[in-house]
mmCIF file of C-alpha atoms in Angstrom:
data_model
loop_
_atom_site.group_PDB
_atom_site.id
_atom_site.type_symbol
_atom_site.label_atom_id
_atom_site.label_comp_id
_atom_site.label_asym_id
_atom_site.label_seq_id
_atom_site.Cartn_x
_atom_site.Cartn_y
_atom_site.Cartn_z
ATOM 1 C CA MET A 1 -22.172 -28.174 1.961
ATOM 2 C CA ALA A 2 -19.280 -29.041 4.287
ATOM 3 C CA SER A 3 -16.811 -29.182 1.416
ATOM 4 C CA SER A 4 -17.970 -25.774 0.197
ATOM 5 C CA ASN A 5 -17.396 -24.318 3.648
ATOM 6 C CA CYS A 6 -13.924 -25.883 3.821
ATOM 7 C CA TRP A 7 -13.076 -24.411 0.425
ATOM 8 C CA GLN A 8 -14.185 -20.967 1.465
ATOM 9 C CA ALA A 9 -12.359 -20.995 4.813
ATOM 10 C CA PRO A 10 -8.917 -20.015 3.406
ATOM 11 C CA ILE A 11 -10.586 -16.963 1.766
ATOM 12 C CA TYR A 12 -11.878 -15.646 5.058
ATOM 13 C CA ILE A 13 -8.590 -16.370 6.793
ATOM 14 C CA THR A 14 -6.625 -14.615 4.069
ATOM 15 C CA VAL A 15 -8.954 -11.594 4.008
ATOM 16 C CA SER A 16 -8.721 -11.323 7.793
ATOM 17 C CA VAL A 17 -4.909 -11.385 7.686
ATOM 18 C CA VAL A 18 -4.720 -8.808 4.906
ATOM 19 C CA LEU A 19 -7.108 -6.394 6.568
ATOM 20 C CA ALA A 20 -5.403 -6.740 9.950
ATOM 21 C CA PHE A 21 -2.065 -6.031 8.388
ATOM 22 C CA PHE A 22 -3.250 -2.978 6.561
ATOM 23 C CA ALA A 23 -5.081 -1.746 9.704
ATOM 24 C CA ILE A 24 -1.807 -1.923 11.639
ATOM 25 C CA SER A 25 0.203 -0.426 8.797
ATOM 26 C CA THR A 26 -2.204 2.481 8.453
ATOM 27 C CA ALA A 27 -2.069 3.197 12.179
ATOM 28 C CA LEU A 28 1.718 3.209 12.149
ATOM 29 C CA HIS A 29 1.814 5.615 9.212
ATOM 30 C CA SER A 30 -1.074 7.815 10.143
ATOM 31 C CA SER A 31 -1.297 11.392 9.009
ATOM 32 C CA PRO A 32 0.101 14.112 11.205
ATOM 33 C CA PRO A 33 -2.222 15.777 13.760
ATOM 34 C CA GLY A 34 -4.572 18.151 11.980
ATOM 35 C CA ASP A 35 -4.569 16.353 8.666
ATOM 36 C CA SER A 36 -7.904 15.034 7.500
ATOM 37 C CA ALA A 37 -8.213 11.334 6.598
ATOM 38 C CA PRO A 38 -8.370 10.374 2.953
ATOM 39 C CA SER A 39 -11.856 10.836 1.453
ATOM 40 C CA THR A 40 -11.611 7.617 -0.561
ATOM 41 C CA LYS A 41 -14.808 5.931 0.528
ATOM 42 C CA PRO A 42 -17.288 8.684 -0.472
ATOM 43 C CA ILE A 43 -15.608 9.016 -3.909
ATOM 44 C CA THR A 44 -15.225 5.342 -4.722
ATOM 45 C CA HIS A 45 -17.915 3.509 -2.789
ATOM 46 C CA LYS A 46 -20.279 2.872 -5.763
ATOM 47 C CA LEU A 47 -17.388 2.064 -8.110
ATOM 48 C CA SER A 48 -15.709 -0.346 -5.748
ATOM 49 C CA LEU A 49 -18.993 -2.043 -4.983
ATOM 50 C CA ASN A 50 -19.711 -2.546 -8.706
ATOM 51 C CA ALA A 51 -16.158 -3.691 -9.323
ATOM 52 C CA SER A 52 -16.325 -6.110 -6.367
ATOM 53 C CA ARG A 53 -19.520 -7.716 -7.648
ATOM 54 C CA THR A 54 -17.934 -8.194 -11.119
ATOM 55 C CA LEU A 55 -14.838 -9.792 -9.598
ATOM 56 C CA ARG A 56 -16.843 -12.154 -7.451
ATOM 57 C CA LYS A 57 -18.883 -13.337 -10.417
ATOM 58 C CA SER A 58 -15.702 -14.077 -12.296
ATOM 59 C CA GLY A 59 -14.186 -16.138 -9.457
ATOM 60 C CA PHE A 60 -11.752 -13.632 -7.963
ATOM 61 C CA LYS A 61 -13.393 -13.734 -4.551
ATOM 62 C CA ILE A 62 -10.533 -12.668 -2.304
ATOM 63 C CA THR A 63 -9.783 -9.579 -4.396
ATOM 64 C CA ALA A 64 -13.522 -8.850 -4.597
ATOM 65 C CA THR A 65 -13.857 -8.997 -0.874
ATOM 66 C CA LEU A 66 -10.809 -6.877 -0.127
ATOM 67 C CA LEU A 67 -11.965 -4.284 -2.699
ATOM 68 C CA GLN A 68 -15.403 -4.037 -1.150
ATOM 69 C CA ILE A 69 -14.294 -3.904 2.451
ATOM 70 C CA SER A 70 -11.128 -1.782 2.125
ATOM 71 C CA PRO A 71 -11.101 0.016 -1.251
ATOM 72 C CA GLU A 72 -8.247 2.336 -0.152
ATOM 73 C CA ILE A 73 -5.865 -0.669 -0.530
ATOM 74 C CA PHE A 74 -6.492 -0.578 -4.330
ATOM 75 C CA LEU A 75 -7.758 2.948 -5.070
ATOM 76 C CA SER A 76 -4.997 5.176 -3.628
ATOM 77 C CA SER A 77 -4.403 6.727 -7.073
ATOM 78 C CA PRO A 78 -6.782 8.961 -9.113
ATOM 79 C CA ASN A 79 -6.647 6.371 -11.919
ATOM 80 C CA THR A 80 -6.236 2.636 -11.409
ATOM 81 C CA THR A 81 -5.796 -0.578 -13.389
ATOM 82 C CA ILE A 82 -6.024 -3.705 -11.209
ATOM 83 C CA PHE A 83 -4.644 -7.034 -12.510
ATOM 84 C CA ALA A 84 -6.634 -9.483 -10.370
ATOM 85 C CA VAL A 85 -4.899 -12.685 -9.386
ATOM 86 C CA LYS A 86 -6.454 -16.022 -8.572
ATOM 87 C CA ASP A 87 -7.537 -16.663 -5.036
ATOM 88 C CA SER A 88 -4.971 -19.489 -4.615
ATOM 89 C CA ALA A 89 -2.050 -17.077 -5.297
ATOM 90 C CA ILE A 90 -3.183 -14.752 -2.550
ATOM 91 C CA ALA A 91 -4.162 -17.513 -0.104
ATOM 92 C CA ASN A 92 -0.705 -19.157 -0.500
ATOM 93 C CA SER A 93 0.883 -15.884 0.702
ATOM 94 C CA SER A 94 -1.476 -15.320 3.720
ATOM 95 C CA SER A 95 1.121 -16.256 6.294
ATOM 96 C CA HIS A 96 3.422 -13.424 5.091
ATOM 97 C CA PRO A 97 1.628 -10.072 5.390
ATOM 98 C CA TRP A 98 4.503 -8.003 3.916
ATOM 99 C CA LEU A 99 4.522 -10.357 0.951
ATOM 100 C CA LEU A 100 0.765 -9.873 0.588
ATOM 101 C CA LYS A 101 1.222 -6.136 0.608
ATOM 102 C CA ASP A 102 3.866 -6.348 -2.149
ATOM 103 C CA LEU A 103 1.834 -8.876 -4.075
ATOM 104 C CA LEU A 104 -1.242 -6.533 -4.209
ATOM 105 C CA GLN A 105 0.661 -3.317 -4.903
ATOM 106 C CA TYR A 106 2.709 -4.953 -7.688
ATOM 107 C CA HIS A 107 -0.598 -5.867 -9.507
ATOM 108 C CA ILE A 108 -1.964 -2.347 -9.403
ATOM 109 C CA SER A 109 -0.930 0.432 -11.841
ATOM 110 C CA PRO A 110 -1.706 4.089 -11.158
ATOM 111 C CA LEU A 111 -3.073 4.331 -14.794
ATOM 112 C CA SER A 112 -6.428 3.417 -16.270
ATOM 113 C CA LEU A 113 -5.857 1.116 -19.197
ATOM 114 C CA SER A 114 -8.440 -0.923 -21.147
ATOM 115 C CA ILE A 115 -7.257 -3.992 -23.065
ATOM 116 C CA SER A 116 -7.524 -1.995 -26.283
ATOM 117 C CA GLU A 117 -5.111 0.628 -24.864
ATOM 118 C CA LEU A 118 -2.757 -2.127 -23.678
ATOM 119 C CA LEU A 119 -2.760 -3.877 -27.010
ATOM 120 C CA LYS A 120 -1.542 -0.604 -28.623
ATOM 121 C CA LYS A 121 1.666 -0.789 -26.620
ATOM 122 C CA SER A 122 4.798 -2.461 -28.016
ATOM 123 C CA GLN A 123 6.448 -5.409 -26.621
ATOM 124 C CA GLY A 124 8.922 -4.372 -23.981
ATOM 125 C CA SER A 125 6.909 -1.346 -22.802
ATOM 126 C CA CYS A 126 6.832 -0.899 -19.065
ATOM 127 C CA LEU A 127 4.036 0.202 -16.776
ATOM 128 C CA PRO A 128 4.494 1.713 -13.256
ATOM 129 C CA THR A 129 2.970 -0.079 -10.241
ATOM 130 C CA LEU A 130 2.086 0.878 -6.664
ATOM 131 C CA LEU A 131 5.095 -1.086 -5.520
ATOM 132 C CA ARG A 132 7.885 1.530 -5.316
ATOM 133 C CA ARG A 133 10.407 1.452 -8.168
ATOM 134 C CA LYS A 134 9.019 -1.785 -9.568
ATOM 135 C CA ASN A 135 7.484 -1.769 -13.053
ATOM 136 C CA ILE A 136 5.740 -4.459 -14.925
ATOM 137 C CA ALA A 137 6.602 -5.236 -18.561
ATOM 138 C CA ILE A 138 4.435 -6.123 -21.571
ATOM 139 C CA THR A 139 6.366 -9.264 -22.766
ATOM 140 C CA LYS A 140 3.954 -10.360 -25.522
ATOM 141 C CA VAL A 141 1.358 -8.466 -27.547
ATOM 142 C CA ASP A 142 -0.669 -9.642 -30.469
ATOM 143 C CA ALA A 143 -3.308 -7.035 -31.351
ATOM 144 C CA LYS A 144 -4.831 -9.166 -34.085
ATOM 145 C CA GLU A 145 -5.553 -12.081 -31.778
ATOM 146 C CA ARG A 146 -6.113 -9.739 -28.797
ATOM 147 C CA VAL A 147 -3.540 -11.579 -26.720
ATOM 148 C CA ILE A 148 -1.309 -9.855 -24.258
ATOM 149 C CA GLU A 149 1.168 -11.061 -21.619
ATOM 150 C CA ILE A 150 2.556 -9.069 -18.730
ATOM 151 C CA ASN A 151 5.690 -10.416 -17.104
ATOM 152 C CA HIS A 152 5.106 -13.524 -19.169
ATOM 153 C CA VAL A 153 1.706 -13.983 -17.540
ATOM 154 C CA LEU A 154 -1.402 -14.139 -19.826
ATOM 155 C CA VAL A 155 -4.194 -11.540 -19.292
ATOM 156 C CA SER A 156 -6.920 -14.264 -19.150
ATOM 157 C CA HIS A 157 -9.914 -12.019 -18.341
ATOM 158 C CA PRO A 158 -9.556 -8.774 -20.225
ATOM 159 C CA ASP A 159 -11.847 -5.825 -19.482
ATOM 160 C CA LEU A 160 -13.502 -7.545 -16.511
ATOM 161 C CA PHE A 161 -14.537 -4.007 -15.352
ATOM 162 C CA LEU A 162 -14.219 -0.699 -17.085
ATOM 163 C CA GLU A 163 -15.951 2.231 -15.364
ATOM 164 C CA GLY A 164 -14.760 5.737 -14.713
ATOM 165 C CA PRO A 165 -11.063 5.761 -13.693
ATOM 166 C CA ILE A 166 -10.997 2.076 -12.905
ATOM 167 C CA SER A 167 -9.993 -0.763 -15.184
ATOM 168 C CA ILE A 168 -9.734 -4.412 -14.024
ATOM 169 C CA HIS A 169 -8.317 -7.395 -15.867
ATOM 170 C CA GLY A 170 -7.907 -10.983 -14.602
ATOM 171 C CA VAL A 171 -4.508 -12.643 -15.036
ATOM 172 C CA LEU A 172 -3.611 -16.341 -15.250
ATOM 173 C CA GLY A 173 -1.172 -16.126 -12.302
ATOM 174 C CA PRO A 174 0.927 -13.665 -10.203
ATOM 175 C CA PHE A 175 3.424 -11.434 -11.990
ATOM 176 C CA PHE A 176 6.382 -12.632 -9.874
ATOM 177 C CA THR A 177 7.659 -15.761 -8.073
ATOM 178 C CA LEU A 178 9.464 -15.754 -4.781
ATOM 179 C CA ASP A 179 12.007 -17.894 -3.043
ATOM 180 C CA SER A 180 9.861 -19.295 -0.220
ATOM 181 C CA GLN A 181 13.011 -19.508 1.984
ATOM 182 C CA ASN A 182 13.434 -15.730 1.992
ATOM 183 C CA VAL A 183 10.074 -14.023 1.648
ATOM 184 C CA SER A 184 11.116 -11.232 3.966
ATOM 185 C CA GLN A 185 13.158 -9.883 1.028
ATOM 186 C CA ALA A 186 10.159 -9.827 -1.294
ATOM 187 C CA GLN A 187 10.893 -6.685 -3.260
ATOM 188 C CA ALA A 188 14.499 -7.680 -3.877
ATOM 189 C CA LEU A 189 13.511 -11.118 -5.099
ATOM 190 C CA ILE A 190 11.089 -9.863 -7.767
ATOM 191 C CA HIS A 191 12.633 -11.001 -11.023
ATOM 192 C CA LEU A 192 11.652 -8.496 -13.723
ATOM 193 C CA PRO A 193 11.772 -9.142 -17.404
ATOM 194 C CA GLY A 194 13.629 -6.641 -19.567
ATOM 195 C CA CYS A 195 11.571 -3.415 -19.700
ATOM 196 C CA GLN A 196 12.187 -0.480 -21.901
ATOM 197 C CA SER A 197 10.505 2.970 -22.024
ATOM 198 C CA THR A 198 8.435 3.024 -25.182
ATOM 199 C CA SER A 199 5.236 4.476 -26.578
ATOM 200 C CA PHE A 200 3.226 6.752 -24.381
ATOM 201 C CA LEU A 201 5.345 6.028 -21.287
ATOM 202 C CA SER A 202 8.679 7.056 -22.748
ATOM 203 C CA HIS A 203 9.009 10.553 -21.357
ATOM 204 C CA ILE A 204 7.169 9.567 -18.125
ATOM 205 C CA SER A 205 9.534 6.680 -17.404
ATOM 206 C CA ASP A 206 12.625 8.763 -18.195
ATOM 207 C CA SER A 207 11.477 11.368 -15.741
ATOM 208 C CA MET A 208 10.421 8.887 -13.118
ATOM 209 C CA ASP A 209 14.041 7.723 -12.921
ATOM 210 C CA ILE A 210 14.727 11.132 -11.415
ATOM 211 C CA ILE A 211 11.453 11.965 -9.571
ATOM 212 C CA ASP A 212 8.944 9.369 -8.471
ATOM 213 C CA TRP A 213 5.828 11.167 -9.444
ATOM 214 C CA THR A 214 3.715 8.018 -8.954
ATOM 215 C CA ARG A 215 4.811 7.883 -5.365
ATOM 216 C CA ILE A 216 4.159 11.575 -4.892
ATOM 217 C CA ILE A 217 0.577 11.264 -6.226
ATOM 218 C CA ARG A 218 -0.004 8.174 -4.097
ATOM 219 C CA LEU A 219 1.338 9.832 -0.862
ATOM 220 C CA LEU A 220 -0.870 12.868 -1.444
ATOM 221 C CA SER A 221 -3.949 10.875 -2.306
ATOM 222 C CA SER A 222 -3.686 8.435 0.580
ATOM 223 C CA ASN A 223 -2.955 11.132 3.250
ATOM 224 C CA GLY A 224 -5.912 13.405 2.871
ATOM 225 C CA PHE A 225 -4.759 15.670 -0.151
ATOM 226 C CA VAL A 226 -6.988 13.965 -2.723
ATOM 227 C CA SER A 227 -8.117 17.080 -4.554
ATOM 228 C CA PHE A 228 -4.480 18.273 -4.968
ATOM 229 C CA ALA A 229 -3.403 14.836 -6.026
ATOM 230 C CA ILE A 230 -6.074 14.795 -8.742
ATOM 231 C CA GLY A 231 -4.986 18.241 -9.902
ATOM 232 C CA LEU A 232 -1.352 17.199 -10.035
ATOM 233 C CA ASN A 233 -2.195 14.038 -11.935
ATOM 234 C CA SER A 234 -4.019 16.071 -14.542
ATOM 235 C CA VAL A 235 -1.040 18.372 -15.160
ATOM 236 C CA LEU A 236 1.657 15.760 -14.915
ATOM 237 C CA ASP A 237 2.100 15.211 -18.649
ATOM 238 C CA GLU A 238 2.558 18.932 -19.221
ATOM 239 C CA ILE A 239 5.184 19.161 -16.427
ATOM 240 C CA LEU A 240 7.119 16.304 -17.863
ATOM 241 C CA GLN A 241 6.968 17.837 -21.312
ATOM 242 C CA ASP A 242 8.076 21.272 -20.195
ATOM 243 C CA HIS A 243 10.671 20.183 -17.579
ATOM 244 C CA ARG A 244 12.597 17.334 -19.119
ATOM 245 C CA ASP A 245 15.781 18.005 -17.042
ATOM 246 C CA LEU A 246 13.943 18.346 -13.669
ATOM 247 C CA LYS A 247 16.167 17.138 -10.885
ATOM 248 C CA ALA A 248 14.095 17.802 -7.766
ATOM 249 C CA VAL A 249 10.901 19.533 -6.625
ATOM 250 C CA THR A 250 9.357 21.162 -3.560
ATOM 251 C CA ILE A 251 5.499 20.793 -3.475
ATOM 252 C CA PHE A 252 3.315 22.901 -1.238
ATOM 253 C CA THR A 253 0.056 21.147 -0.820
ATOM 254 C CA PRO A 254 -3.101 22.718 0.672
ATOM 255 C CA PRO A 255 -5.745 20.610 2.515
ATOM 256 C CA ASP A 256 -8.531 21.865 0.266
ATOM 257 C CA PHE A 257 -8.022 22.161 -3.473
ATOM 258 C CA ALA A 258 -11.535 21.192 -4.657
ATOM 259 C CA PHE A 259 -12.383 24.777 -5.702
ATOM 260 C CA VAL A 260 -9.519 24.639 -8.176
ATOM 261 C CA ALA A 261 -10.525 21.261 -9.583
ATOM 262 C CA ALA A 262 -13.715 22.947 -10.881
ATOM 263 C CA SER A 263 -11.727 25.539 -12.757
ATOM 264 C CA PRO A 264 -11.136 25.544 -16.529
ATOM 265 C CA SER A 265 -8.247 23.223 -17.469
ATOM 266 C CA PRO A 266 -5.640 25.955 -18.381
ATOM 267 C CA LEU A 267 -6.329 27.766 -15.166
ATOM 268 C CA LEU A 268 -6.178 24.524 -13.119
ATOM 269 C CA HIS A 269 -2.846 23.633 -14.721
ATOM 270 C CA LYS A 270 -1.264 26.996 -13.866
ATOM 271 C CA ILE A 271 -2.478 27.033 -10.280
ATOM 272 C CA VAL A 272 -1.192 23.556 -9.652
ATOM 273 C CA ARG A 273 2.215 24.451 -11.100
ATOM 274 C CA PHE A 274 2.228 27.611 -8.985
ATOM 275 C CA HIS A 275 2.468 25.343 -5.936
ATOM 276 C CA ILE A 276 5.657 23.539 -7.275
ATOM 277 C CA VAL A 277 9.175 24.842 -7.030
ATOM 278 C CA PRO A 278 11.717 23.125 -9.261
ATOM 279 C CA LYS A 279 14.282 22.414 -6.503
ATOM 280 C CA LYS A 280 14.264 20.732 -3.156
ATOM 281 C CA LEU A 281 13.906 23.016 -0.141
ATOM 282 C CA THR A 282 13.511 21.615 3.346
ATOM 283 C CA PHE A 283 11.779 23.639 6.062
ATOM 284 C CA MET A 284 15.224 24.520 7.436
ATOM 285 C CA ASP A 285 16.214 25.712 4.025
ATOM 286 C CA LEU A 286 13.133 27.923 3.797
ATOM 287 C CA ALA A 287 13.540 29.218 7.330
ATOM 288 C CA SER A 288 17.068 30.306 6.582
ATOM 289 C CA LEU A 289 16.015 32.491 3.697
ATOM 290 C CA PRO A 290 15.532 36.235 4.249
ATOM 291 C CA GLU A 291 12.022 37.706 4.168
ATOM 292 C CA LYS A 292 10.800 38.587 0.671
ATOM 293 C CA THR A 293 13.068 36.067 -1.013
ATOM 294 C CA LEU A 294 11.510 34.985 -4.248
ATOM 295 C CA LEU A 295 11.143 31.314 -5.149
ATOM 296 C CA ARG A 296 10.813 30.425 -8.846
ATOM 297 C CA THR A 297 7.763 28.245 -9.527
ATOM 298 C CA MET A 298 6.743 26.233 -12.574
ATOM 299 C CA VAL A 299 4.726 29.148 -13.826
ATOM 300 C CA PRO A 300 6.853 31.638 -15.851
ATOM 301 C CA ASP A 301 7.077 35.032 -14.180
ATOM 302 C CA GLN A 302 4.971 33.949 -11.239
ATOM 303 C CA ASP A 303 7.152 33.578 -8.088
ATOM 304 C CA LEU A 304 6.435 32.682 -4.475
ATOM 305 C CA GLU A 305 7.673 35.027 -1.684
ATOM 306 C CA ILE A 306 9.110 34.072 1.695
ATOM 307 C CA THR A 307 7.051 35.746 4.448
ATOM 308 C CA GLY A 308 8.358 35.500 8.020
ATOM 309 C CA ASN A 309 11.676 35.778 9.688
ATOM 310 C CA GLY A 310 12.877 32.149 10.068
ATOM 311 C CA ASN A 311 10.721 31.404 13.050
ATOM 312 C CA ILE A 312 8.314 28.514 13.577
ATOM 313 C CA THR A 313 5.543 30.320 11.787
ATOM 314 C CA GLN A 314 7.529 30.579 8.542
ATOM 315 C CA GLY A 315 5.249 31.230 5.641
ATOM 316 C CA VAL A 316 5.155 31.487 1.897
ATOM 317 C CA ASN A 317 2.981 34.138 0.172
ATOM 318 C CA GLY A 318 1.480 34.931 3.536
ATOM 319 C CA VAL A 319 0.344 31.331 4.074
ATOM 320 C CA ASP A 320 1.637 29.366 6.992
ATOM 321 C CA ILE A 321 3.573 26.109 6.385
ATOM 322 C CA ALA A 322 1.351 24.070 8.644
ATOM 323 C CA ALA A 323 3.052 20.678 8.160
ATOM 324 C CA PRO A 324 6.684 21.075 7.221
ATOM 325 C CA ASP A 325 8.675 18.298 5.701
ATOM 326 C CA LEU A 326 5.508 16.133 5.469
ATOM 327 C CA PHE A 327 7.072 13.700 2.993
ATOM 328 C CA SER A 328 10.575 13.643 1.729
ATOM 329 C CA SER A 329 13.000 11.675 -0.510
ATOM 330 C CA LYS A 330 16.252 12.498 -2.289
ATOM 331 C CA LYS A 331 14.416 14.085 -5.138
ATOM 332 C CA PHE A 332 11.288 15.652 -3.644
ATOM 333 C CA ILE A 333 9.874 17.176 -0.540
ATOM 334 C CA ILE A 334 6.237 17.982 0.286
ATOM 335 C CA HIS A 335 5.126 20.697 2.772
ATOM 336 C CA GLY A 336 1.548 21.030 3.933
ATOM 337 C CA VAL A 337 0.323 24.692 3.791
ATOM 338 C CA SER A 338 -2.752 25.989 5.524
ATOM 339 C CA GLN A 339 -4.484 27.124 2.267
ATOM 340 C CA ALA A 340 -3.919 27.315 -1.431
ATOM 341 C CA PHE A 341 -1.651 30.155 -2.681
ATOM 342 C CA GLN A 342 -3.366 33.077 -4.576
ATOM 343 C CA MET A 343 -1.703 34.063 -7.803
ATOM 344 C CA THR A 344 -1.031 37.810 -8.076
ATOM 345 C CA GLU A 345 -2.125 37.730 -11.714
ATOM 346 C CA LEU A 346 -4.723 35.168 -12.579
ATOM 347 C CA PRO A 347 -3.946 33.740 -16.049
ATOM 348 C CA ASN A 348 -6.643 34.013 -18.732
ATOM 349 C CA ALA A 349 -8.552 30.745 -18.624
ATOM 350 C CA SER A 350 -9.097 30.882 -22.314
ATOM 351 C CA ARG A 351 -5.377 30.804 -23.030
#
């Protein structure tokens, strides 16, 4: 019994370190006043509990515990594939919290992929991860033998869990190795195999070189705009297809978009695109525009209109910009608005 307790001790220590780190990280990057907290737990509690039980039975106890206690670490995207690593790989990194964060995020993709779907991909295909600007690559695939390697690591436990938007596979080891003398530079030390954009990710990867849509969806989902993130995720393929030369975007996200999520698909797609302007406009840019200036959206012949005179209550389509410059990068900016925009002419849902 004593030996069993000694073996389990590193698990509890590692879990405590990880949870403490993420608690501090969340506090430091909390949402602006007035934003609601992400509604991850009510949506994913049953799924995360079932997935956690499956992982524990298969020997991935640290990942199982983290998933059960803090599912938001893993489920910040509407769709998720988790590549679970052995307890020893996580425990060995427990003294370096930032490395732990990178390790976990690099083994999670914001796509839901079963082993059958993965086996359809060609060697060299890349998959996005939650670790910013770091992809993983399919380095070996044998559909006949049902063998696949990612970053030269064998997927040893395929289809551990497949339910709803969550897919989980166990892997033989971690997807990257680090120089233990310089773990503070974790992301820079990740050695990626050659990765090319092929199969279903070709147009997505090309576009992600310009705009990091995965990061946008993750930011929205993890900061209380879950319903809009789900809507954006559902229309993303259409946006990438129709706007291949897109250089930057401005996104206006409302706090409640659930009523739209229940709309017919064509209507949902148009309303989501009505909240996206294909250029980057900071709050200062918007405030400098004259009243009644039109902003072209991603919906043909459906523009937004500046309402206000450059003061702090600057609005768009009569809706206040409640949280200006909420998130920003070189290629995108997100503004929080007080409510969803109403289209002047609702498109026919049957079209």
